[in-house]
CSV table of C-alpha atoms and ligand atoms in Angstrom, one decimal:
chain,number,residue,atom,x,y,z
Z,30,UNK,CA,29.3,-34.0,10.6
Z,31,UNK,CA,25.8,-32.4,10.7
Z,32,UNK,CA,23.2,-34.7,12.3
Z,33,UNK,CA,19.9,-35.4,10.5
Z,34,UNK,CA,18.1,-33.5,13.4
Z,35,UNK,CA,20.3,-30.4,13.0
Z,36,UNK,CA,19.9,-30.5,9.2
Z,37,UNK,CA,16.1,-30.8,9.6
Z,38,UNK,CA,16.0,-27.7,11.9
Z,39,UNK,CA,18.2,-25.8,9.5
Z,40,UNK,CA,15.9,-26.6,6.6
Z,41,UNK,CA,12.9,-25.7,8.6
Z,42,UNK,CA,14.5,-22.3,9.4
Z,43,UNK,CA,15.5,-21.9,5.7
Z,44,UNK,CA,11.9,-22.3,4.6
Z,45,UNK,CA,11.1,-18.9,6.2
Z,46,UNK,CA,14.5,-17.2,5.6
Z,47,UNK,CA,14.7,-14.6,2.8
Z,48,UNK,CA,16.6,-14.6,-0.4
Z,49,UNK,CA,19.1,-11.7,-0.3
Z,50,UNK,CA,19.4,-9.6,-3.4
Z,51,UNK,CA,21.9,-6.8,-3.7
Z,52,UNK,CA,22.9,-4.2,-6.3
Z,53,UNK,CA,24.8,-1.0,-6.4
Z,54,UNK,CA,21.4,0.7,-6.7
Z,55,UNK,CA,18.1,0.2,-8.3
Z,56,UNK,CA,19.1,-2.1,-11.2
Z,57,UNK,CA,18.8,-5.3,-9.2
Z,58,UNK,CA,15.0,-4.6,-9.1
Z,59,UNK,CA,15.0,-6.1,-12.6
Z,60,UNK,CA,16.4,-9.3,-11.1
Z,61,UNK,CA,14.0,-9.1,-8.1
Z,62,UNK,CA,11.1,-8.9,-10.6
Z,63,UNK,CA,12.2,-12.2,-12.3
Z,64,UNK,CA,12.9,-13.9,-8.9
Z,65,UNK,CA,9.4,-13.1,-7.6
Z,66,UNK,CA,7.8,-14.4,-10.8
Z,67,UNK,CA,9.8,-17.6,-10.7
Z,68,UNK,CA,9.7,-18.2,-6.9
Z,69,UNK,CA,6.5,-16.6,-5.6
Z,70,UNK,CA,6.8,-18.4,-2.2
Z,71,UNK,CA,10.2,-16.9,-1.4
Z,72,UNK,CA,10.6,-13.9,0.9
Z,73,UNK,CA,13.1,-11.3,-0.4
Z,74,UNK,CA,15.3,-8.8,1.2
Z,75,UNK,CA,16.8,-6.3,-1.2
Z,76,UNK,CA,19.7,-3.9,-0.6
Z,77,UNK,CA,20.3,-0.9,-2.9
Z,78,UNK,CA,23.7,0.6,-2.2
Z,79,UNK,CA,22.5,3.8,-3.9
Z,80,UNK,CA,24.7,6.1,-1.7
Z,81,UNK,CA,27.8,4.7,-3.4
Z,82,UNK,CA,26.4,4.1,-7.0
Z,83,UNK,CA,27.5,4.0,-9.6
Z,84,UNK,CA,30.0,1.2,-9.0
Z,85,UNK,CA,31.1,1.5,-12.6
Z,86,UNK,CA,33.0,4.6,-11.7
Z,87,UNK,CA,34.6,3.1,-8.6
Z,88,UNK,CA,37.9,1.4,-8.1
Z,89,UNK,CA,38.1,-2.4,-7.9
Z,90,UNK,CA,38.9,-2.6,-4.1
Z,91,UNK,CA,36.1,-0.3,-3.2
Z,92,UNK,CA,33.6,-2.5,-5.1
Z,93,UNK,CA,34.9,-5.6,-3.5
Z,94,UNK,CA,34.7,-4.1,0.0
Z,95,UNK,CA,31.1,-3.0,-0.5
Z,96,UNK,CA,30.1,-6.3,-1.9
Z,97,UNK,CA,31.6,-8.2,1.0
Z,98,UNK,CA,30.2,-5.8,3.6
Z,99,UNK,CA,26.7,-5.9,2.2
Z,100,UNK,CA,26.8,-9.7,1.9
Z,101,UNK,CA,27.9,-10.0,5.5
Z,102,UNK,CA,25.1,-7.6,6.5
Z,103,UNK,CA,22.5,-9.7,4.6
Z,104,UNK,CA,23.8,-12.8,6.4
Z,105,UNK,CA,23.1,-11.1,9.8
Z,106,UNK,CA,19.6,-10.3,8.5
Z,107,UNK,CA,19.0,-14.1,8.0
Z,108,UNK,CA,19.5,-14.3,4.2
Z,109,UNK,CA,19.8,-17.9,3.1
Z,110,UNK,CA,21.4,-17.2,-0.3
Z,111,UNK,CA,22.9,-14.0,-1.8
Z,112,UNK,CA,22.1,-12.9,-5.4
Z,113,UNK,CA,24.7,-10.4,-6.4
Z,114,UNK,CA,22.4,-8.7,-8.9
Z,115,UNK,CA,25.1,-6.4,-10.3
Z,116,UNK,CA,27.3,-7.3,-13.2
Z,117,UNK,CA,30.0,-4.9,-12.0
Z,118,UNK,CA,30.2,-6.4,-8.5
Z,119,UNK,CA,30.1,-9.9,-9.8
Z,120,UNK,CA,32.9,-9.3,-12.3
Z,121,UNK,CA,35.0,-7.6,-9.7
Z,122,UNK,CA,34.5,-9.6,-6.5
Z,123,UNK,CA,32.3,-12.6,-6.6
Z,124,UNK,CA,35.2,-15.1,-6.2
Z,125,UNK,CA,36.6,-13.4,-3.1
Z,126,UNK,CA,33.1,-12.8,-1.5
Z,127,UNK,CA,32.1,-16.4,-2.2
Z,128,UNK,CA,35.0,-17.7,-0.1
Z,129,UNK,CA,34.1,-15.5,2.8
Z,130,UNK,CA,30.4,-15.9,3.2
Z,131,UNK,CA,28.7,-19.0,4.7
Z,132,UNK,CA,25.8,-19.0,2.3
Z,133,UNK,CA,25.5,-19.8,-1.5
Z,134,UNK,CA,26.1,-16.9,-3.9
Z,135,UNK,CA,24.6,-16.4,-7.3
Z,136,UNK,CA,26.2,-13.8,-9.6
Z,137,UNK,CA,25.2,-12.3,-12.9
Z,138,UNK,CA,27.1,-11.8,-16.1
Z,139,UNK,CA,26.4,-10.3,-19.5
Z,140,UNK,CA,24.6,-12.7,-21.9
Z,141,UNK,CA,27.4,-13.2,-24.4
Z,142,UNK,CA,26.6,-16.9,-24.8
Z,143,UNK,CA,22.9,-16.4,-25.8
Z,144,UNK,CA,23.8,-13.5,-28.0
Z,145,UNK,CA,26.4,-15.5,-29.9
Z,146,UNK,CA,24.0,-18.3,-30.5
Z,147,UNK,CA,21.1,-16.0,-31.6
Z,148,UNK,CA,22.8,-13.4,-33.8
Z,149,UNK,CA,22.2,-13.9,-37.5
Z,150,UNK,CA,24.4,-11.1,-38.7
Z,151,UNK,CA,27.2,-12.3,-36.4
Z,152,UNK,CA,27.5,-8.7,-35.0
Z,153,UNK,CA,26.2,-8.0,-31.5
Z,154,UNK,CA,26.4,-5.0,-29.2
Z,155,UNK,CA,27.2,-5.1,-25.5
Z,156,UNK,CA,26.2,-2.2,-23.2
Z,157,UNK,CA,27.8,-2.6,-19.7
Z,158,UNK,CA,29.8,-0.6,-17.3
Z,159,UNK,CA,33.4,0.2,-17.9
Z,160,UNK,CA,34.4,-1.9,-14.9
Z,161,UNK,CA,32.5,-4.9,-16.3
Z,162,UNK,CA,33.9,-4.6,-19.8
Z,163,UNK,CA,37.5,-4.4,-18.7
Z,164,UNK,CA,37.3,-7.2,-16.1
Z,165,UNK,CA,39.1,-10.5,-16.6
Z,166,UNK,CA,35.8,-12.3,-16.1
Z,167,UNK,CA,34.2,-10.5,-19.0
Z,168,UNK,CA,37.2,-11.0,-21.3
Z,169,UNK,CA,37.2,-14.7,-20.6
Z,170,UNK,CA,33.4,-14.8,-21.4
Z,171,UNK,CA,34.2,-13.3,-24.8
Z,172,UNK,CA,37.0,-15.8,-25.4
Z,173,UNK,CA,34.8,-18.7,-24.4
Z,174,UNK,CA,31.6,-17.9,-26.2
Z,175,UNK,CA,32.1,-15.1,-28.8
Z,176,UNK,CA,33.2,-17.7,-31.4
Z,177,UNK,CA,32.7,-16.2,-34.9
Z,178,UNK,CA,30.5,-13.3,-33.6
Z,179,UNK,CA,31.9,-9.8,-33.4
Z,180,UNK,CA,31.0,-8.0,-30.2
Z,181,UNK,CA,30.9,-4.2,-30.1
Z,182,UNK,CA,31.4,-3.3,-26.5
Z,183,UNK,CA,30.2,0.1,-25.3
Z,184,UNK,CA,30.5,1.5,-21.8
Z,185,UNK,CA,27.1,2.9,-20.8
Z,186,UNK,CA,28.5,6.1,-19.1
Z,187,UNK,CA,25.7,8.1,-17.6
Z,188,UNK,CA,23.0,5.4,-17.9
Z,189,UNK,CA,23.1,4.1,-14.3
Z,190,UNK,CA,23.1,7.7,-13.0
Z,191,UNK,CA,19.9,8.4,-15.0
Z,192,UNK,CA,18.1,5.4,-13.7
Z,193,UNK,CA,19.2,6.2,-10.2
Z,194,UNK,CA,17.3,9.5,-10.7
Z,195,UNK,CA,14.3,7.4,-12.0
Z,196,UNK,CA,14.9,8.8,-15.5
Z,197,UNK,CA,14.1,6.1,-17.9
Z,198,UNK,CA,13.0,8.2,-20.9
Z,199,UNK,CA,14.1,11.9,-20.9
Z,200,UNK,CA,15.2,13.6,-24.1
Z,201,UNK,CA,18.8,13.8,-22.7
Z,202,UNK,CA,18.8,10.1,-21.9
Z,203,UNK,CA,17.5,9.2,-25.4
Z,204,UNK,CA,20.2,11.3,-27.0
Z,205,UNK,CA,22.8,9.5,-24.9
Z,206,UNK,CA,21.4,6.1,-25.8
Z,207,UNK,CA,21.2,7.0,-29.5
Z,208,UNK,CA,24.9,7.9,-29.4
Z,209,UNK,CA,25.7,4.4,-28.0
Z,210,UNK,CA,23.3,2.4,-30.2
Z,211,UNK,CA,23.6,4.1,-33.6
Z,212,UNK,CA,27.2,2.9,-34.3
Z,213,UNK,CA,26.1,-0.7,-33.4
Z,214,UNK,CA,23.2,-0.4,-35.9
Z,215,UNK,CA,25.5,1.1,-38.5
Z,216,UNK,CA,27.8,-1.9,-38.0
Z,217,UNK,CA,24.9,-4.3,-38.7
Z,218,UNK,CA,24.4,-5.5,-35.1
Z,219,UNK,CA,21.1,-7.5,-34.7
Z,220,UNK,CA,21.5,-8.3,-31.0
Z,221,UNK,CA,22.1,-6.2,-27.9
Z,222,UNK,CA,23.3,-7.6,-24.6
Z,223,UNK,CA,22.1,-5.6,-21.6
Z,224,UNK,CA,25.2,-6.2,-19.5
Z,225,UNK,CA,24.0,-4.2,-16.5
Z,226,UNK,CA,21.0,-5.0,-14.4
Z,227,UNK,CA,19.9,-1.3,-14.5
Z,228,UNK,CA,19.5,-1.4,-18.3
Z,229,UNK,CA,16.3,-3.6,-18.6
Z,230,UNK,CA,14.5,-0.5,-17.3
Z,231,UNK,CA,15.5,1.3,-20.5
Z,232,UNK,CA,14.0,-1.3,-22.8
Z,233,UNK,CA,11.2,1.0,-24.0
Z,234,UNK,CA,13.6,3.8,-24.7
Z,235,UNK,CA,16.0,1.4,-26.5
Z,236,UNK,CA,13.1,-0.1,-28.5
Z,237,UNK,CA,12.1,3.4,-29.7
Z,238,UNK,CA,15.6,3.7,-31.2
Z,239,UNK,CA,16.3,0.3,-32.5
Z,240,UNK,CA,12.8,-0.9,-33.3
Z,241,UNK,CA,12.8,-4.5,-34.3
Z,242,UNK,CA,16.3,-4.4,-35.7
Z,243,UNK,CA,17.9,-5.7,-32.5
Z,244,UNK,CA,17.0,-8.5,-30.1
Z,245,UNK,CA,17.6,-7.5,-26.5
Z,246,UNK,CA,19.3,-10.0,-24.3
Z,247,UNK,CA,18.4,-9.6,-20.6
Z,248,UNK,CA,19.5,-12.5,-18.4
Z,249,UNK,CA,17.2,-11.9,-15.4
Z,250,UNK,CA,15.0,-14.9,-16.1
Z,251,UNK,CA,18.0,-17.2,-16.4
Z,252,UNK,CA,19.3,-15.8,-13.1
Z,253,UNK,CA,15.9,-16.5,-11.4
Z,254,UNK,CA,16.1,-20.1,-12.7
Z,255,UNK,CA,19.6,-20.4,-11.3
Z,256,UNK,CA,18.4,-19.1,-7.9
Z,257,UNK,CA,15.7,-21.8,-8.0
Z,258,UNK,CA,18.3,-24.5,-8.8
Z,259,UNK,CA,20.6,-23.4,-6.0
Z,260,UNK,CA,17.7,-23.4,-3.5
Z,261,UNK,CA,16.7,-26.8,-4.6
Z,262,UNK,CA,20.2,-28.3,-4.5
Z,263,UNK,CA,20.8,-26.8,-1.1
Z,264,UNK,CA,17.4,-27.8,0.4
Z,265,UNK,CA,16.6,-24.2,1.0
Z,266,UNK,CA,13.3,-23.7,-0.8
Z,267,UNK,CA,10.7,-21.5,0.9
Z,268,UNK,CA,7.5,-23.0,2.4
Z,269,UNK,CA,4.8,-23.2,-0.2
Z,270,UNK,CA,2.0,-22.9,2.4
Z,271,UNK,CA,3.0,-19.4,3.6
Z,272,UNK,CA,2.4,-16.6,1.0
Z,273,UNK,CA,5.5,-14.5,0.7
Z,274,UNK,CA,5.3,-10.9,2.1
Z,275,UNK,CA,6.2,-7.9,0.0
Z,276,UNK,CA,10.0,-7.7,-0.3
Z,277,UNK,CA,11.9,-5.9,2.5
Z,278,UNK,CA,13.5,-3.0,0.7
Z,279,UNK,CA,16.7,-1.4,2.2
Z,280,UNK,CA,18.8,1.4,0.8
Z,281,UNK,CA,22.0,3.0,2.0
Z,282,UNK,CA,20.6,6.3,0.6
Z,283,UNK,CA,17.2,7.9,1.5
Z,284,UNK,CA,15.4,5.3,-0.5
Z,285,UNK,CA,12.9,7.7,-2.2
Z,286,UNK,CA,13.9,6.6,-5.7
Z,287,UNK,CA,13.9,2.9,-4.8
Z,288,UNK,CA,10.3,3.3,-3.6
Z,289,UNK,CA,9.3,5.2,-6.7
Z,290,UNK,CA,10.9,2.8,-9.2
Z,291,UNK,CA,9.5,-0.2,-7.3
Z,292,UNK,CA,6.0,1.4,-7.4
Z,293,UNK,CA,6.0,2.6,-11.1
Z,294,UNK,CA,7.9,-0.2,-12.8
Z,295,UNK,CA,7.2,-3.2,-10.6
Z,296,UNK,CA,3.8,-2.2,-9.1
Z,297,UNK,CA,5.2,-2.9,-5.6
Z,298,UNK,CA,4.2,-0.4,-3.0
Z,299,UNK,CA,6.4,-1.0,0.0
Z,300,UNK,CA,8.3,1.1,2.5
Z,301,UNK,CA,12.1,1.5,2.2
Z,302,UNK,CA,14.4,1.2,5.3
Z,303,UNK,CA,17.5,3.3,5.3
Z,304,UNK,CA,20.4,1.2,6.4
Z,305,UNK,CA,24.0,2.0,7.3
Z,306,UNK,CA,26.5,-0.7,6.2
Z,307,UNK,CA,30.1,0.5,6.8
Z,308,UNK,CA,33.0,-0.8,4.8
Z,309,UNK,CA,36.7,0.1,5.2
Z,310,UNK,CA,36.6,3.3,3.1
Z,311,UNK,CA,33.2,4.5,4.0
Z,312,UNK,CA,33.9,4.7,7.7
Z,313,UNK,CA,34.8,8.4,7.5
Z,314,UNK,CA,31.7,10.6,7.1
Z,315,UNK,CA,33.3,12.7,4.4
Z,316,UNK,CA,33.9,9.6,2.2
Z,317,UNK,CA,30.1,9.2,1.8
Z,318,UNK,CA,29.9,11.5,-1.2
Z,319,UNK,CA,29.6,9.5,-4.4
L,3,DGL,N1,23.5,-2.7,-11.9
L,3,DGL,C1,24.9,-2.6,-11.9
L,3,DGL,C2,25.5,-3.6,-12.9
L,3,DGL,O1,24.8,-4.5,-13.3
L,3,DGL,C3,25.3,-1.2,-12.1
L,3,DGL,C4,26.7,-0.9,-11.8
L,3,DGL,C5,27.0,0.5,-11.4
L,3,DGL,O2,26.6,1.0,-10.4
L,3,DGL,O3,27.7,1.2,-12.2
L,3,DGL,O4,26.6,-3.5,-13.3
């Protein structure tokens, strides 16, 4: 049993320990933005696994291995909780990773429940990766909450790649988005679930296409509130008297795009560290190509 003295020391350390946030790439920055707004006293360490993005084109074991390896690495960096800010990694591996890490985990999932409760036409669109859409976790979300609402599920092929290049509004990207969204509009959808943490960075381009005809469901604020609840329940809240530093940004790639997107979309000017986080199938140098 943990003694009160040990618990006190642990909580004191936790006050200064960072919240770990991870995504396959830059999408988790949309979650980071919400976590900073909700929890301004918390330090954050963010890992973008951009060298291996997009996960949506990877096999299940690869995604699970990366999620575990990055979670373990974040634990060695002192993270007190892990936010898996990636729908694809959550859908694929959160149960397994939760069993193996000594810190609390918070995952993300497409906002099917809020969409089903908000849609008036009872038709809603979902944009997410192919891996998320075909996962058992997503299928059971639909079974639980879709009720009498019809969900049109569209894999967002090409969207993560565009955002990883910092493209959030080129003509090609808009054409691609149009091809995904027009069939939803034609079917009468009035709600769009952004089922990938990269997609909130496309909100302006999406708005240009759908106007006010669709409400966009982005769960990042709900995730930030969940992080707050978990920190409170576990006695891990950051010290309010010490202002949090800028996030510590880490990337498995060169980090240039992470730095650019953080600066332009989040107004965060911070350096990016390049980190090497091996996992079983990335040990050989020639397996590094995405
Ligand atoms: N941001 C990730 C998600 O929420 C993108 C996955 C990918 O890399 O394909 O699913």
